[in-house]
Amino acid sequence: MKQNKYDDKAFFQNYSKMARSVEGLDAAGEWHELQTLLPDLKDKRVLDLGCGFGWHCRYAREQQASTVIGVDLSENMLRRARELTNDLQIEYRQTAIEHIHFDQNQFDVVISSLALHYIKHLHDVYRKINHCLVTSGTFILSVEHPIFTARAEQDWHYDAQGEKLHWPVDHYHEQGQRIANFLDHDVVKYHRTMATHLNELIGAGFIIQQVAESKPSLEMMEQVPGMSDENRRPMFLMIVAMKK
């Protein structure tokens, strides 16, 4: 049984209150960088894996993508995505990312934002993505950064007054499952080193084109209290890969 926390009522209620859930991409701290990594989407066939509320799907159509398919395991996520979408060229499908099956050369661009760190075995997923992409097609992904996932606590070290001292990194090379607290619930995530993230893509037939590590925009640092602390360590890793 694949993990599906977003169909837990209490968890979904908490998630729905997050700024990125209410305000969309502009409230996502990594979007100002991820957006620059996307290729020209005009007339492209796009697949979004772990589409959530469908923000990236709708953005792709705003950029004149020809068709978009959004995949997510959560019924709650897809219900909200459909409520927010009024576009016959966007199709939402409920399935686990691990279980996708698409035709060869079906897509020009595949996007996956903050979903793949929930998957235990990525090698097979990457091969499926490679299979459904056209030659020279683009795969753009974002995941929680290895510096962020190394410790299950995923939190700062604080002094006696509650001030942030530093972000600790430990057990970095011990890859595998981490049980982290997210939105007051235990969530299973999977830690991989930076090398593993890149080498699994290379092994699946991709060429790495660009790598980015998230940092807050000036606007967010001005508007969101505490956001400047995100400069002290990257929370997200973003990779652009091309099918050979």
Short mmCIF file of C-alpha atoms in Angstrom, two decimals:
data_model
loop_
_atom_site.label_atom_id
_atom_site.label_comp_id
_atom_site.label_asym_id
_atom_site.label_seq_id
_atom_site.Cartn_x
_atom_site.Cartn_y
_atom_site.Cartn_z
CA MET A 1 0.00 0.00 0.00
CA LYS A 2 1.52 3.33 -1.08
CA GLN A 3 1.64 6.12 1.47
CA ASN A 4 -1.31 8.46 0.99
CA LYS A 5 -1.31 10.96 3.85
CA TYR A 6 -3.25 13.52 1.84
CA ASP A 7 -6.43 11.47 2.07
CA ASP A 8 -6.20 11.58 5.86
CA LYS A 9 -8.81 14.16 6.84
CA ALA A 10 -6.80 15.96 9.53
CA PHE A 11 -3.59 15.99 7.49
CA PHE A 12 -5.37 17.32 4.41
CA GLN A 13 -7.05 20.06 6.43
CA ASN A 14 -3.64 21.20 7.70
CA TYR A 15 -2.14 21.03 4.22
CA SER A 16 -5.02 23.02 2.75
CA LYS A 17 -4.17 25.90 5.10
CA MET A 18 -0.58 26.24 3.89
CA ALA A 19 0.21 29.38 1.91
CA ARG A 20 1.13 27.39 -1.22
CA SER A 21 -2.20 25.56 -1.01
CA VAL A 22 -4.21 28.76 -0.74
CA GLU A 23 -2.26 31.19 -2.92
CA GLY A 24 -0.68 28.79 -5.42
CA LEU A 25 2.71 28.95 -7.08
CA ASP A 26 3.55 32.51 -6.06
CA ALA A 27 3.47 31.42 -2.41
CA ALA A 28 5.77 28.42 -3.04
CA GLY A 29 9.24 29.38 -1.88
CA GLU A 30 11.01 27.53 -4.69
CA TRP A 31 8.77 28.64 -7.56
CA HIS A 32 10.76 31.75 -8.54
CA GLU A 33 13.71 29.42 -9.29
CA LEU A 34 11.85 26.37 -10.56
CA GLN A 35 9.98 28.53 -13.06
CA THR A 36 13.25 29.59 -14.69
CA LEU A 37 14.24 25.94 -15.20
CA LEU A 38 11.17 25.05 -17.25
CA PRO A 39 11.56 24.84 -21.03
CA ASP A 40 9.28 26.58 -23.49
CA LEU A 41 5.95 24.81 -22.97
CA LYS A 42 4.12 26.12 -26.03
CA ASP A 43 2.52 23.25 -27.98
CA LYS A 44 4.15 20.72 -25.65
CA ARG A 45 2.54 17.60 -24.22
CA VAL A 46 3.13 17.78 -20.47
CA LEU A 47 2.94 15.21 -17.67
CA ASP A 48 2.86 16.36 -14.02
CA LEU A 49 3.66 13.61 -11.49
CA GLY A 50 2.35 14.29 -8.01
CA CYS A 51 0.24 17.14 -9.35
CA GLY A 52 -1.54 17.95 -6.08
CA PHE A 53 -3.95 20.84 -6.56
CA GLY A 54 -2.92 21.14 -10.21
CA TRP A 55 -1.03 24.42 -9.99
CA HIS A 56 1.71 23.33 -12.40
CA CYS A 57 -0.83 21.79 -14.76
CA ARG A 58 -2.71 25.05 -15.06
CA TYR A 59 0.53 27.00 -15.41
CA ALA A 60 1.57 24.76 -18.30
CA ARG A 61 -1.67 25.52 -20.10
CA GLU A 62 -1.22 29.23 -19.43
CA GLN A 63 2.09 28.82 -21.27
CA GLN A 64 0.13 27.25 -24.17
CA ALA A 65 1.02 23.61 -23.62
CA SER A 66 -1.15 21.56 -25.97
CA THR A 67 -2.24 18.93 -23.44
CA VAL A 68 -1.51 18.23 -19.78
CA ILE A 69 -2.00 15.10 -17.68
CA GLY A 70 -1.73 15.40 -13.91
CA VAL A 71 -1.18 12.28 -11.82
CA ASP A 72 -1.69 11.99 -8.08
CA LEU A 73 -2.51 9.20 -5.62
CA SER A 74 -4.73 11.36 -3.43
CA GLU A 75 -8.45 11.58 -4.11
CA ASN A 76 -8.60 14.76 -2.01
CA MET A 77 -5.85 16.40 -4.03
CA LEU A 78 -7.48 15.56 -7.35
CA ARG A 79 -10.92 16.66 -6.20
CA ARG A 80 -9.50 20.09 -5.36
CA ALA A 81 -7.52 20.17 -8.62
CA ARG A 82 -10.66 19.52 -10.63
CA GLU A 83 -12.56 22.20 -8.69
CA LEU A 84 -9.86 24.73 -9.56
CA THR A 85 -9.57 23.71 -13.22
CA ASN A 86 -11.79 24.71 -16.10
CA ASP A 87 -9.84 23.39 -19.05
CA LEU A 88 -10.67 20.39 -21.23
CA GLN A 89 -7.00 20.02 -22.19
CA ILE A 90 -6.05 19.12 -18.61
CA GLU A 91 -6.76 15.57 -17.50
CA TYR A 92 -6.29 14.33 -13.94
CA ARG A 93 -5.64 10.66 -13.17
CA GLN A 94 -5.57 8.97 -9.77
CA THR A 95 -2.66 6.55 -9.48
CA ALA A 96 0.62 6.12 -7.62
CA ILE A 97 3.64 7.54 -9.39
CA GLU A 98 5.25 4.09 -9.15
CA HIS A 99 2.36 2.63 -11.15
CA ILE A 100 2.33 4.97 -14.14
CA HIS A 101 2.20 3.39 -17.60
CA PHE A 102 2.33 5.69 -20.59
CA ASP A 103 3.16 5.11 -24.24
CA GLN A 104 6.64 5.59 -25.60
CA ASN A 105 7.27 9.18 -26.73
CA GLN A 106 3.91 10.32 -25.32
CA PHE A 107 5.24 13.50 -23.67
CA ASP A 108 7.62 16.34 -24.45
CA VAL A 109 8.00 17.51 -20.84
CA VAL A 110 7.60 15.77 -17.48
CA ILE A 111 7.40 17.78 -14.25
CA SER A 112 7.45 16.47 -10.70
CA SER A 113 7.41 18.92 -7.81
CA LEU A 114 8.06 17.82 -4.20
CA ALA A 115 6.72 14.30 -4.65
CA LEU A 116 9.64 11.99 -5.40
CA HIS A 117 11.16 12.07 -1.88
CA TYR A 118 8.12 10.02 -0.82
CA ILE A 119 9.09 7.15 -3.16
CA LYS A 120 11.29 4.29 -1.97
CA HIS A 121 12.57 3.05 -5.33
CA LEU A 122 13.11 5.78 -7.91
CA HIS A 123 15.11 3.83 -10.48
CA ASP A 124 12.05 2.16 -12.03
CA VAL A 125 10.11 5.44 -11.94
CA TYR A 126 12.91 7.23 -13.79
CA ARG A 127 12.98 4.51 -16.45
CA LYS A 128 9.22 4.86 -16.94
CA ILE A 129 9.61 8.62 -17.29
CA ASN A 130 12.42 8.15 -19.79
CA HIS A 131 10.25 5.71 -21.75
CA CYS A 132 7.32 8.11 -22.12
CA LEU A 133 9.46 11.11 -23.07
CA VAL A 134 10.46 11.92 -26.63
CA THR A 135 14.16 11.95 -27.44
CA SER A 136 15.63 15.21 -26.08
CA GLY A 137 12.49 15.62 -23.95
CA THR A 138 12.85 17.41 -20.62
CA PHE A 139 12.34 16.11 -17.09
CA ILE A 140 12.22 18.78 -14.36
CA LEU A 141 12.01 17.69 -10.73
CA SER A 142 12.17 19.21 -7.30
CA VAL A 143 12.67 17.26 -4.08
CA GLU A 144 13.62 18.02 -0.52
CA HIS A 145 17.37 18.65 -0.46
CA PRO A 146 19.66 15.93 0.96
CA ILE A 147 20.82 18.43 3.58
CA PHE A 148 17.18 18.68 4.65
CA THR A 149 16.35 14.96 4.55
CA ALA A 150 19.51 13.58 6.19
CA ARG A 151 18.05 13.78 9.70
CA ALA A 152 14.47 12.70 10.38
CA GLU A 153 14.05 15.65 12.75
CA GLN A 154 14.33 18.14 9.87
CA ASP A 155 14.77 21.03 12.24
CA TRP A 156 17.30 23.58 13.46
CA HIS A 157 19.37 23.37 16.62
CA TYR A 158 18.26 26.06 19.06
CA ASP A 159 19.89 27.78 22.03
CA ALA A 160 18.34 28.07 25.48
CA GLN A 161 16.41 31.15 24.37
CA GLY A 162 14.93 29.38 21.34
CA GLU A 163 17.14 31.14 18.80
CA LYS A 164 18.30 29.15 15.77
CA LEU A 165 21.95 28.18 16.06
CA HIS A 166 22.53 26.05 12.96
CA TRP A 167 21.04 23.38 10.73
CA PRO A 168 22.56 20.01 11.69
CA VAL A 169 23.50 17.40 9.09
CA ASP A 170 24.14 13.84 10.27
CA HIS A 171 23.92 10.27 8.93
CA TYR A 172 24.21 11.75 5.45
CA HIS A 173 25.48 8.57 3.79
CA GLU A 174 22.92 6.35 5.52
CA GLN A 175 20.35 6.46 2.76
CA GLY A 176 16.80 5.25 3.13
CA GLN A 177 13.67 5.81 5.15
CA ARG A 178 13.14 8.75 7.46
CA ILE A 179 10.00 9.26 9.53
CA ALA A 180 9.56 13.02 9.73
CA ASN A 181 6.96 15.16 11.43
CA PHE A 182 5.11 17.24 8.86
CA LEU A 183 1.90 19.14 9.67
CA ASP A 184 1.75 17.38 13.06
CA HIS A 185 1.75 13.92 11.45
CA ASP A 186 4.40 11.25 10.96
CA VAL A 187 5.30 11.04 7.28
CA VAL A 188 7.62 8.54 5.60
CA LYS A 189 10.25 10.14 3.37
CA TYR A 190 13.39 8.75 1.73
CA HIS A 191 16.83 10.31 2.04
CA ARG A 192 19.26 10.14 -0.86
CA THR A 193 22.65 11.77 -1.24
CA MET A 194 23.25 14.35 -3.91
CA ALA A 195 25.31 11.80 -5.84
CA THR A 196 22.49 9.26 -5.76
CA HIS A 197 19.96 11.80 -7.01
CA LEU A 198 22.14 12.53 -10.04
CA ASN A 199 23.41 9.01 -10.70
CA GLU A 200 19.95 7.44 -10.65
CA LEU A 201 18.90 9.83 -13.39
CA ILE A 202 22.04 9.17 -15.41
CA GLY A 203 21.54 5.42 -14.99
CA ALA A 204 17.98 5.73 -16.31
CA GLY A 205 19.18 7.33 -19.55
CA PHE A 206 19.13 11.05 -18.77
CA ILE A 207 21.69 13.78 -19.30
CA ILE A 208 21.87 16.26 -16.41
CA GLN A 209 21.45 19.77 -17.79
CA GLN A 210 21.07 21.98 -14.75
CA VAL A 211 20.99 21.74 -10.96
CA ALA A 212 19.65 24.38 -8.56
CA GLU A 213 19.41 24.62 -4.78
CA SER A 214 16.60 26.73 -3.42
CA LYS A 215 17.04 30.11 -1.83
CA PRO A 216 14.34 32.67 -0.99
CA SER A 217 13.52 35.58 -3.24
CA LEU A 218 14.02 39.13 -2.01
CA GLU A 219 10.25 39.63 -2.08
CA MET A 220 9.64 36.63 0.16
CA MET A 221 12.33 37.68 2.60
CA GLU A 222 10.64 41.06 2.88
CA GLN A 223 7.12 39.66 3.20
CA VAL A 224 7.46 36.42 5.19
CA PRO A 225 8.87 36.51 8.74
CA GLY A 226 11.86 34.22 9.16
CA MET A 227 12.23 33.55 5.45
CA SER A 228 15.78 34.95 5.43
CA ASP A 229 16.83 31.89 7.46
CA GLU A 230 16.26 29.85 4.28
CA ASN A 231 19.54 31.35 3.04
CA ARG A 232 21.37 29.36 5.71
CA ARG A 233 20.70 26.01 4.04
CA PRO A 234 18.84 24.84 0.93
CA MET A 235 15.48 23.19 1.57
CA PHE A 236 14.88 22.00 -2.00
CA LEU A 237 16.94 20.48 -4.78
CA MET A 238 15.91 21.06 -8.40
CA ILE A 239 17.25 19.12 -11.38
CA VAL A 240 16.72 19.47 -15.13
CA ALA A 241 17.48 16.34 -17.14
CA MET A 242 17.16 15.54 -20.83
CA LYS A 243 16.40 12.16 -22.39
CA LYS A 244 19.34 10.96 -24.45
#
